[in-house]
Tab-separated table of C-alpha atoms in Angstrom:
chain	number	residue	atom	x	y	z
A	1	MET	CA	-19.535	4.535	25.242
A	2	LYS	CA	-19.813	4.752	21.163
A	3	ILE	CA	-17.121	4.051	19.421
A	4	ILE	CA	-16.186	5.185	15.623
A	5	LEU	CA	-14.285	2.969	13.692
A	6	PHE	CA	-13.020	3.780	9.241
A	7	TYR	CA	-11.151	1.123	8.385
A	8	HIS	CA	-10.623	-1.128	5.428
A	9	SER	CA	-12.943	-3.371	6.072
A	10	LEU	CA	-14.582	-5.389	8.314
A	11	VAL	CA	-15.450	-8.129	6.909
A	12	SER	CA	-12.990	-8.763	4.180
A	13	ASP	CA	-9.846	-10.592	5.106
A	14	TRP	CA	-8.718	-9.919	0.763
A	15	ASN	CA	-5.546	-9.381	0.935
A	16	HIS	CA	-6.195	-7.379	3.741
A	17	GLY	CA	-3.755	-8.117	6.988
A	18	ASN	CA	-5.016	-5.823	9.222
A	19	ALA	CA	-8.965	-7.129	9.704
A	20	HIS	CA	-7.638	-9.916	12.446
A	21	PHE	CA	-7.267	-7.573	14.754
A	22	LEU	CA	-10.110	-5.010	13.809
A	23	ARG	CA	-12.394	-8.418	14.520
A	24	GLY	CA	-10.986	-8.887	17.286
A	25	ILE	CA	-10.337	-5.563	19.186
A	26	VAL	CA	-14.557	-5.133	17.759
A	27	SER	CA	-15.601	-7.987	19.433
A	28	GLU	CA	-13.820	-6.695	22.608
A	29	MET	CA	-15.956	-4.093	22.403
A	30	LEU	CA	-19.274	-4.819	22.108
A	31	GLU	CA	-18.259	-7.511	24.889
A	32	ARG	CA	-18.154	-5.134	27.209
A	33	GLY	CA	-21.045	-3.382	26.297
A	34	PHE	CA	-19.932	-0.479	24.156
A	35	GLU	CA	-22.120	0.686	21.142
A	36	VAL	CA	-19.409	0.013	18.064
A	37	LYS	CA	-19.338	0.418	14.517
A	38	VAL	CA	-16.875	0.005	11.299
A	39	TYR	CA	-17.453	2.577	8.221
A	40	GLU	CA	-15.741	0.507	5.730
A	41	PRO	CA	-15.941	2.431	1.901
A	42	GLU	CA	-18.663	0.979	-0.482
A	43	ASN	CA	-16.338	0.443	-3.502
A	44	GLY	CA	-13.161	-0.636	-0.733
A	45	TRP	CA	-10.859	-3.451	-3.124
A	46	SER	CA	-10.563	-5.873	-1.089
A	47	ARG	CA	-14.570	-6.288	-0.366
A	48	GLN	CA	-14.215	-6.164	-4.166
A	49	ASN	CA	-11.835	-8.495	-4.498
A	50	LEU	CA	-13.173	-11.067	-2.451
A	51	LEU	CA	-16.078	-10.195	-4.149
A	52	LYS	CA	-14.966	-11.008	-7.238
A	53	GLU	CA	-12.950	-14.301	-6.386
A	54	HIS	CA	-15.323	-15.827	-4.249
A	55	GLY	CA	-19.118	-14.058	-4.554
A	56	THR	CA	-21.669	-12.888	-1.525
A	57	ALA	CA	-21.340	-16.518	-0.715
A	58	ALA	CA	-17.893	-15.255	0.866
A	59	ILE	CA	-19.862	-12.768	2.960
A	60	ALA	CA	-22.182	-14.783	3.924
A	61	GLU	CA	-19.889	-17.076	5.985
A	62	PHE	CA	-18.394	-13.755	7.470
A	63	TYR	CA	-21.084	-12.976	9.221
A	64	THR	CA	-22.030	-17.348	9.978
A	65	ALA	CA	-17.734	-16.994	11.883
A	66	TYR	CA	-18.365	-13.394	13.984
A	67	PRO	CA	-22.198	-14.183	14.066
A	68	HIS	CA	-21.935	-10.534	16.810
A	69	LEU	CA	-19.972	-8.831	14.138
A	70	HIS	CA	-24.076	-8.964	11.676
A	71	HIS	CA	-25.166	-4.577	12.642
A	72	VAL	CA	-21.500	-3.072	13.496
A	73	ALA	CA	-19.911	-2.741	8.823
A	74	GLU	CA	-22.040	0.206	8.212
A	75	TYR	CA	-20.780	0.855	3.677
A	76	TYR	CA	-20.412	4.403	3.202
A	77	ASP	CA	-19.905	7.171	-0.422
A	78	LEU	CA	-17.764	9.354	0.515
A	79	ASP	CA	-19.753	11.762	-1.552
A	80	THR	CA	-22.044	11.160	0.516
A	81	LEU	CA	-21.288	10.933	4.283
A	82	ASP	CA	-22.759	12.275	6.541
A	83	LEU	CA	-20.583	13.017	9.278
A	84	ASP	CA	-22.741	14.427	12.076
A	85	GLU	CA	-25.009	11.154	11.815
A	86	ALA	CA	-22.236	9.015	11.104
A	87	LEU	CA	-20.001	10.663	15.739
A	88	GLU	CA	-23.344	11.569	16.721
A	89	GLY	CA	-23.209	10.356	20.361
A	90	ALA	CA	-19.454	9.399	20.071
A	91	GLN	CA	-17.211	9.725	21.953
A	92	ILE	CA	-14.161	7.906	20.577
A	93	VAL	CA	-13.204	7.486	16.831
A	94	ILE	CA	-10.600	6.002	15.306
A	95	VAL	CA	-9.612	6.086	11.571
A	96	HIS	CA	-6.960	3.964	10.112
A	97	GLU	CA	-4.173	4.898	7.866
A	98	TRP	CA	-6.111	3.296	4.501
A	99	ASN	CA	-9.041	5.249	3.927
A	100	GLU	CA	-8.822	8.894	1.815
A	101	PRO	CA	-6.795	11.619	2.469
A	102	GLU	CA	-9.961	13.442	1.989
A	103	LEU	CA	-12.073	11.704	4.846
A	104	VAL	CA	-8.959	11.899	6.925
A	105	ARG	CA	-9.682	15.620	6.710
A	106	ARG	CA	-12.967	15.576	6.607
A	107	ILE	CA	-13.366	13.828	9.693
A	108	GLY	CA	-10.370	16.274	11.493
A	109	GLN	CA	-12.426	19.367	10.469
A	110	HIS	CA	-15.030	17.814	11.956
A	111	HIS	CA	-13.527	17.159	14.733
A	112	ALA	CA	-11.956	20.399	14.905
A	113	GLN	CA	-15.395	21.683	15.127
A	114	ASN	CA	-17.150	18.663	17.433
A	115	PRO	CA	-14.275	18.750	20.281
A	116	ALA	CA	-16.874	16.668	22.219
A	117	TYR	CA	-14.516	13.192	21.343
A	118	ARG	CA	-11.123	11.749	21.068
A	119	LEU	CA	-10.041	11.866	17.403
A	120	PHE	CA	-7.366	8.828	17.380
A	121	PHE	CA	-5.228	8.530	13.185
A	122	HIS	CA	-4.480	4.794	13.962
A	123	ASP	CA	-1.702	3.756	11.388
A	124	THR	CA	-0.339	-0.030	11.402
A	125	HIS	CA	1.984	-0.016	8.020
A	126	HIS	CA	5.585	0.502	7.380
A	127	ARG	CA	4.704	3.782	4.557
A	128	SER	CA	5.309	6.346	7.462
A	129	VAL	CA	9.752	5.029	7.636
A	130	THR	CA	9.607	4.116	3.988
A	131	LYS	CA	6.985	6.403	1.879
A	132	PRO	CA	6.672	9.132	4.173
A	133	GLU	CA	5.809	11.270	1.460
A	134	GLN	CA	2.354	8.897	1.642
A	135	ILE	CA	1.520	9.705	5.020
A	136	SER	CA	2.689	13.180	4.037
A	137	GLN	CA	-0.552	13.168	2.360
A	138	TYR	CA	-2.571	13.028	5.171
A	139	ASP	CA	-4.068	16.454	7.281
A	140	LEU	CA	-4.140	15.557	10.678
A	141	THR	CA	-4.521	18.687	12.121
A	142	HIS	CA	-7.385	18.114	14.056
A	143	TYR	CA	-6.795	14.722	15.668
A	144	ASP	CA	-5.861	14.868	19.284
A	145	ALA	CA	-3.474	11.474	18.615
A	146	VAL	CA	-1.712	8.538	16.922
A	147	LEU	CA	-1.950	5.801	17.146
A	148	ALA	CA	1.351	3.447	16.120
A	149	PHE	CA	2.080	-0.221	15.490
A	150	GLY	CA	4.853	0.055	16.819
A	151	GLU	CA	7.755	2.380	18.971
A	152	MET	CA	9.738	2.587	15.977
A	153	ILE	CA	6.552	4.192	14.232
A	154	ARG	CA	5.773	6.226	17.008
A	155	GLN	CA	9.190	7.881	17.047
A	156	GLN	CA	8.847	8.685	13.401
A	157	TYR	CA	5.738	10.998	14.286
A	158	LEU	CA	7.812	12.509	17.317
A	159	LYS	CA	10.026	13.640	15.545
A	160	HIS	CA	7.594	15.713	13.000
A	161	LYS	CA	4.807	16.490	15.881
A	162	ARG	CA	1.640	15.495	13.700
A	163	PRO	CA	-0.319	15.429	15.804
A	164	GLU	CA	2.271	15.777	18.770
A	165	THR	CA	0.482	12.936	21.078
A	166	VAL	CA	1.256	9.161	19.794
A	167	TRP	CA	1.687	6.322	21.248
A	168	THR	CA	1.661	2.788	20.970
A	169	TRP	CA	-0.763	0.110	20.272
A	170	HIS	CA	0.318	-3.117	18.992
A	171	GLU	CA	-1.582	-5.848	17.072
A	172	ALA	CA	-2.744	-8.314	19.022
A	173	ALA	CA	-4.098	-12.438	18.603
A	174	ASP	CA	-8.558	-12.619	19.015
A	175	THR	CA	-8.449	-15.600	21.489
A	176	ARG	CA	-12.205	-15.503	21.159
A	177	MET	CA	-11.537	-17.268	17.558
A	178	PHE	CA	-7.535	-18.165	17.353
A	179	SER	CA	-7.210	-20.831	19.808
A	180	PRO	CA	-5.262	-24.662	19.865
A	181	ARG	CA	-7.165	-27.036	18.071
A	182	PRO	CA	-6.968	-30.439	19.326
A	183	GLU	CA	-8.807	-32.292	17.722
A	184	VAL	CA	-8.192	-31.360	13.913
A	185	LYS	CA	-6.049	-34.557	12.575
A	186	LYS	CA	-2.682	-33.883	11.161
A	187	ILE	CA	-2.577	-33.980	7.138
A	188	GLY	CA	1.449	-32.194	6.865
A	189	ASP	CA	4.564	-30.876	7.811
A	190	LEU	CA	4.265	-27.708	7.238
A	191	VAL	CA	2.212	-24.370	6.379
A	192	TRP	CA	2.838	-21.017	5.779
A	193	ILE	CA	-0.155	-18.277	5.044
A	194	GLY	CA	0.379	-15.048	4.026
A	195	ASN	CA	0.011	-12.603	0.629
A	196	TRP	CA	2.912	-12.449	-1.502
A	197	GLY	CA	2.566	-9.062	-2.235
A	198	ASP	CA	4.633	-6.499	-4.109
A	199	GLY	CA	7.728	-7.751	-4.343
A	200	GLU	CA	9.167	-6.558	-0.516
A	201	ARG	CA	10.184	-10.402	0.037
A	202	SER	CA	10.258	-13.222	-3.060
A	203	GLU	CA	13.593	-13.365	-1.736
A	204	GLU	CA	13.440	-14.487	2.194
A	205	LEU	CA	10.543	-16.290	1.112
A	206	MET	CA	12.439	-18.498	-1.300
A	207	GLU	CA	15.619	-18.564	1.678
A	208	PHE	CA	13.305	-19.691	4.174
A	209	LEU	CA	10.474	-20.961	2.166
A	210	ILE	CA	10.372	-22.386	-0.492
A	211	GLN	CA	13.608	-24.088	-0.349
A	212	PRO	CA	13.907	-25.494	3.030
A	213	VAL	CA	10.445	-27.578	2.620
A	214	LYS	CA	11.883	-28.605	-0.692
A	215	GLU	CA	15.516	-29.742	0.556
A	216	LEU	CA	13.835	-32.192	3.722
A	217	GLY	CA	10.958	-32.925	1.910
A	218	LEU	CA	8.106	-31.684	3.506
A	219	LYS	CA	4.743	-31.884	2.802
A	220	ALA	CA	3.498	-27.963	3.198
A	221	ALA	CA	1.619	-26.265	1.865
A	222	ILE	CA	0.331	-21.968	1.578
A	223	TYR	CA	-2.282	-20.534	2.067
A	224	GLY	CA	-2.738	-16.576	0.331
A	225	VAL	CA	-2.831	-14.092	-2.601
A	226	ARG	CA	-1.694	-11.895	-5.354
A	227	TYR	CA	1.435	-15.015	-6.421
A	228	SER	CA	2.421	-14.974	-9.406
A	229	GLU	CA	3.086	-17.219	-12.414
A	230	LYS	CA	6.488	-17.587	-11.297
A	231	ALA	CA	5.781	-18.109	-7.117
A	232	ARG	CA	3.754	-20.500	-8.269
A	233	GLN	CA	5.991	-22.796	-10.329
A	234	ASP	CA	8.358	-22.590	-8.201
A	235	LEU	CA	6.327	-23.787	-4.912
A	236	ALA	CA	5.002	-26.584	-7.665
A	237	ASP	CA	8.954	-27.044	-7.763
A	238	ALA	CA	9.424	-27.000	-4.168
A	239	GLY	CA	6.090	-29.735	-4.568
A	240	ILE	CA	4.341	-27.348	-1.889
A	241	GLN	CA	0.367	-27.172	-2.696
A	242	TYR	CA	-0.892	-23.259	-3.397
A	243	HIS	CA	-4.833	-23.080	-2.458
A	244	GLY	CA	-5.075	-19.758	-2.461
A	245	TRP	CA	-7.360	-17.400	-0.463
A	246	VAL	CA	-8.345	-18.584	2.999
A	247	PRO	CA	-10.431	-16.536	4.836
A	248	ASN	CA	-8.655	-15.403	8.023
A	249	TYR	CA	-11.363	-16.916	10.352
A	250	ARG	CA	-10.161	-20.515	9.576
A	251	VAL	CA	-6.389	-20.159	9.739
A	252	PRO	CA	-6.420	-22.100	14.016
A	253	GLU	CA	-7.942	-25.154	12.021
A	254	LEU	CA	-5.395	-25.037	9.874
A	255	PHE	CA	-2.454	-24.744	12.010
A	256	ALA	CA	-3.924	-27.906	13.508
A	257	ARG	CA	-3.934	-29.750	10.238
A	258	TYR	CA	0.555	-28.537	10.218
A	259	ARG	CA	2.634	-29.724	12.745
A	260	VAL	CA	4.756	-26.194	11.921
A	261	THR	CA	5.152	-22.794	10.656
A	262	VAL	CA	7.558	-19.626	9.799
A	263	HIS	CA	7.044	-16.705	9.520
A	264	VAL	CA	8.620	-14.128	6.969
A	265	PRO	CA	8.736	-11.143	7.257
A	266	ARG	CA	8.639	-8.258	4.148
A	267	ARG	CA	11.208	-6.368	3.664
A	268	PRO	CA	10.862	-2.869	4.929
A	269	TYR	CA	9.996	-4.866	8.612
A	270	ALA	CA	12.707	-6.700	9.545
A	271	ARG	CA	14.997	-3.898	7.943
A	272	ASP	CA	13.536	-0.559	9.236
A	273	LEU	CA	11.119	-1.128	11.628
A	274	PRO	CA	12.740	-3.884	14.459
A	275	GLY	CA	10.178	-4.559	17.408
A	276	ILE	CA	7.398	-5.014	15.036
A	277	PRO	CA	6.399	-8.503	14.106
A	278	THR	CA	2.434	-8.031	12.079
A	279	ILE	CA	0.059	-10.533	13.303
A	280	ARG	CA	1.189	-14.063	11.874
A	281	PRO	CA	3.204	-14.342	14.871
A	282	PHE	CA	0.168	-13.311	17.485
A	283	GLU	CA	-1.850	-16.170	15.104
A	284	ALA	CA	0.077	-18.758	15.585
A	285	MET	CA	1.644	-18.870	18.705
A	286	THR	CA	-1.772	-18.293	19.357
A	287	CYS	CA	-2.552	-21.496	18.371
A	288	GLY	CA	-0.637	-23.368	19.506
A	289	ILE	CA	1.296	-24.021	15.986
A	290	PRO	CA	5.123	-24.126	17.096
A	291	LEU	CA	6.752	-20.586	15.275
A	292	VAL	CA	10.197	-20.359	13.381
A	293	CYS	CA	10.854	-17.383	12.446
A	294	ALA	CA	13.410	-15.084	9.468
A	295	PRO	CA	15.680	-12.514	11.594
A	296	TRP	CA	13.644	-9.582	12.595
A	297	GLN	CA	14.608	-8.000	15.943
A	298	ASP	CA	12.243	-7.650	19.186
A	299	ALA	CA	12.743	-4.172	19.557
A	300	GLU	CA	10.192	-3.538	21.955
A	301	ASN	CA	10.847	-7.374	23.626
A	302	LEU	CA	7.482	-8.306	23.441
A	303	PHE	CA	8.104	-12.155	22.828
A	304	THR	CA	10.803	-14.317	24.338
A	305	PRO	CA	13.202	-15.440	20.766
A	306	GLY	CA	14.662	-19.142	21.827
A	307	LYS	CA	11.026	-20.082	24.057
A	308	ASP	CA	7.814	-18.324	22.484
A	309	TYR	CA	9.523	-18.860	18.976
A	310	LEU	CA	13.128	-20.071	17.194
A	311	VAL	CA	14.964	-17.835	14.470
A	312	ALA	CA	16.744	-18.450	11.941
A	313	GLN	CA	19.253	-16.398	10.246
A	314	ASN	CA	19.791	-18.170	7.057
A	315	GLY	CA	18.160	-20.897	4.860
A	316	THR	CA	20.413	-23.389	6.198
A	317	GLU	CA	19.170	-22.541	10.053
A	318	MET	CA	15.929	-22.649	8.994
A	319	LYS	CA	16.396	-26.230	7.592
A	320	GLN	CA	17.677	-27.001	10.882
A	321	HIS	CA	15.225	-25.542	12.686
A	322	LEU	CA	12.126	-27.297	11.211
A	323	TYR	CA	13.835	-30.439	10.860
A	324	HIS	CA	15.048	-30.035	14.878
A	325	ILE	CA	11.052	-29.272	15.533
A	326	LEU	CA	9.806	-32.257	13.596
A	327	THR	CA	12.167	-34.641	14.582
A	328	THR	CA	12.073	-33.758	18.733
A	329	PRO	CA	8.018	-33.706	20.329
A	330	GLU	CA	9.822	-31.719	23.220
A	331	LEU	CA	10.424	-29.235	21.545
A	332	ALA	CA	7.907	-28.287	19.594
A	333	ASN	CA	5.145	-28.493	22.725
A	334	SER	CA	7.517	-26.180	24.554
A	335	LEU	CA	7.538	-24.116	22.187
A	336	ALA	CA	4.029	-24.495	21.398
A	337	GLU	CA	3.045	-24.572	25.054
A	338	HIS	CA	5.156	-21.666	25.627
A	339	GLY	CA	4.125	-18.887	23.102
A	340	GLN	CA	0.735	-19.938	24.180
A	341	GLN	CA	0.930	-18.144	27.067
A	342	THR	CA	3.012	-15.069	26.132
A	343	ILE	CA	0.116	-14.149	24.030
A	344	LYS	CA	-2.437	-14.844	27.166
A	345	ALA	CA	-0.983	-12.427	29.324
A	346	LYS	CA	0.250	-10.442	27.777
A	347	HIS	CA	-1.079	-10.127	23.341
A	348	SER	CA	-4.589	-10.868	23.745
A	349	CYS	CA	-7.270	-8.078	21.801
A	350	ALA	CA	-8.872	-7.879	25.645
A	351	HIS	CA	-4.817	-6.506	27.152
A	352	ARG	CA	-5.426	-4.076	23.610
A	353	VAL	CA	-8.257	-2.698	24.417
A	354	ASP	CA	-7.382	-2.125	27.578
A	355	ARG	CA	-4.236	-0.042	26.501
A	356	LEU	CA	-7.127	2.291	24.088
A	357	LEU	CA	-9.118	2.322	27.320
A	358	SER	CA	-5.658	3.726	29.193
A	359	VAL	CA	-4.830	5.956	26.111
A	360	PHE	CA	-8.866	7.926	25.963
A	361	MET	CA	-8.770	8.294	29.920
A	362	ALA	CA	-5.317	10.231	29.511
A	363	LEU	CA	-6.135	12.582	27.347
A	364	GLU	CA	-9.687	12.964	28.853
A	365	ASN	CA	-7.686	14.057	32.349
A	366	ARG	CA	-5.745	16.374	30.308
A	367	MET	CA	-8.088	18.132	28.515
A	368	ALA	CA	-10.704	17.926	31.916
A	369	PHE	CA	-6.963	19.578	34.182
A	370	ASN	CA	-6.548	22.607	31.188
A	371	PRO	CA	-9.089	22.726	28.577
A	372	LEU	CA	-6.821	25.384	27.484
A	373	LEU	CA	-4.683	22.642	26.516
A	374	TYR	CA	-7.169	22.182	23.380
A	375	THR	CA	-6.707	24.582	20.175
A	376	ASN	CA	-7.800	23.841	17.212
A	377	GLY	CA	-8.418	19.774	18.216
A	378	ALA	CA	-4.673	19.059	18.415
A	379	VAL	CA	-2.922	18.157	22.409
A	380	SER	CA	-0.408	20.362	22.610
């Protein structure tokens, strides 16, 4: 099977949270013997910022960590991209929502003239709910289906019938790269890995991360990018060490060096999109580090709150949960073990590739049953 994916970047994870899942599903596809190519823009902002701040050594280190992905990434210029050549022989084509609207449109038009493959639009962001005008820029007329990373996103597409067929395709953990590292020596209490963002959780980070660490006097470290001067000063005032960007594939070792972590969802996910945890809880649970979450509603029953992780409704509860985990080994071990088992049972990238193939076969069967369902590249 030949699978072509158009994503922002396979190689760079600088401020690019989708890289973990993309690398994981591509690794799984390759393991199954599929032919896979990932097209990423030559001048994509994530890769350009990575090169600016860390040079070509960061790219070389990525390929050392993922040697099997060395020939998977293909860089393109939108003005010169030959879609006939890129998509020749493809059976599945997935286009991520961080692509340029022009690319999305051109691939859809190509599919209208070449209906042999199944064409998916993959949405992994809150914009379809919080900024629908941005998503409306994408012409999905000739797309077979949308892959939405949460039920609320799926319902948004169904509401507007663009296109009419939408499946939920949650993110998941790359269990090849992410696993517990019991041999690593602990050096501190709490680690948080995430980007400061665009003001979407500044207040929440103060309440659920910075203040509890400061009041408990924990030895803590934070990794991520786009931290303002004020944010860095707030960290320093709380005694938190700030380390900047870290490659995503080093996260398991960092988790192993600390005793607990927290998840602080961005405000749009906590407020408008219940059921979408984003990638961070998957990473923590599969690495076996106890996790405490700021409020978010697991509306899709992906996990078991209270067993896979604890939930703090406010800063006071966060401080209490952190204290109990750090002083009660039985609680810490129970959370770590239960979270790991949940990932292994339901939320690995292998599970998500299985899901993708089942969606693909459902579309194929519909087309085989009644080819007239296919009109202008869209499934009716």
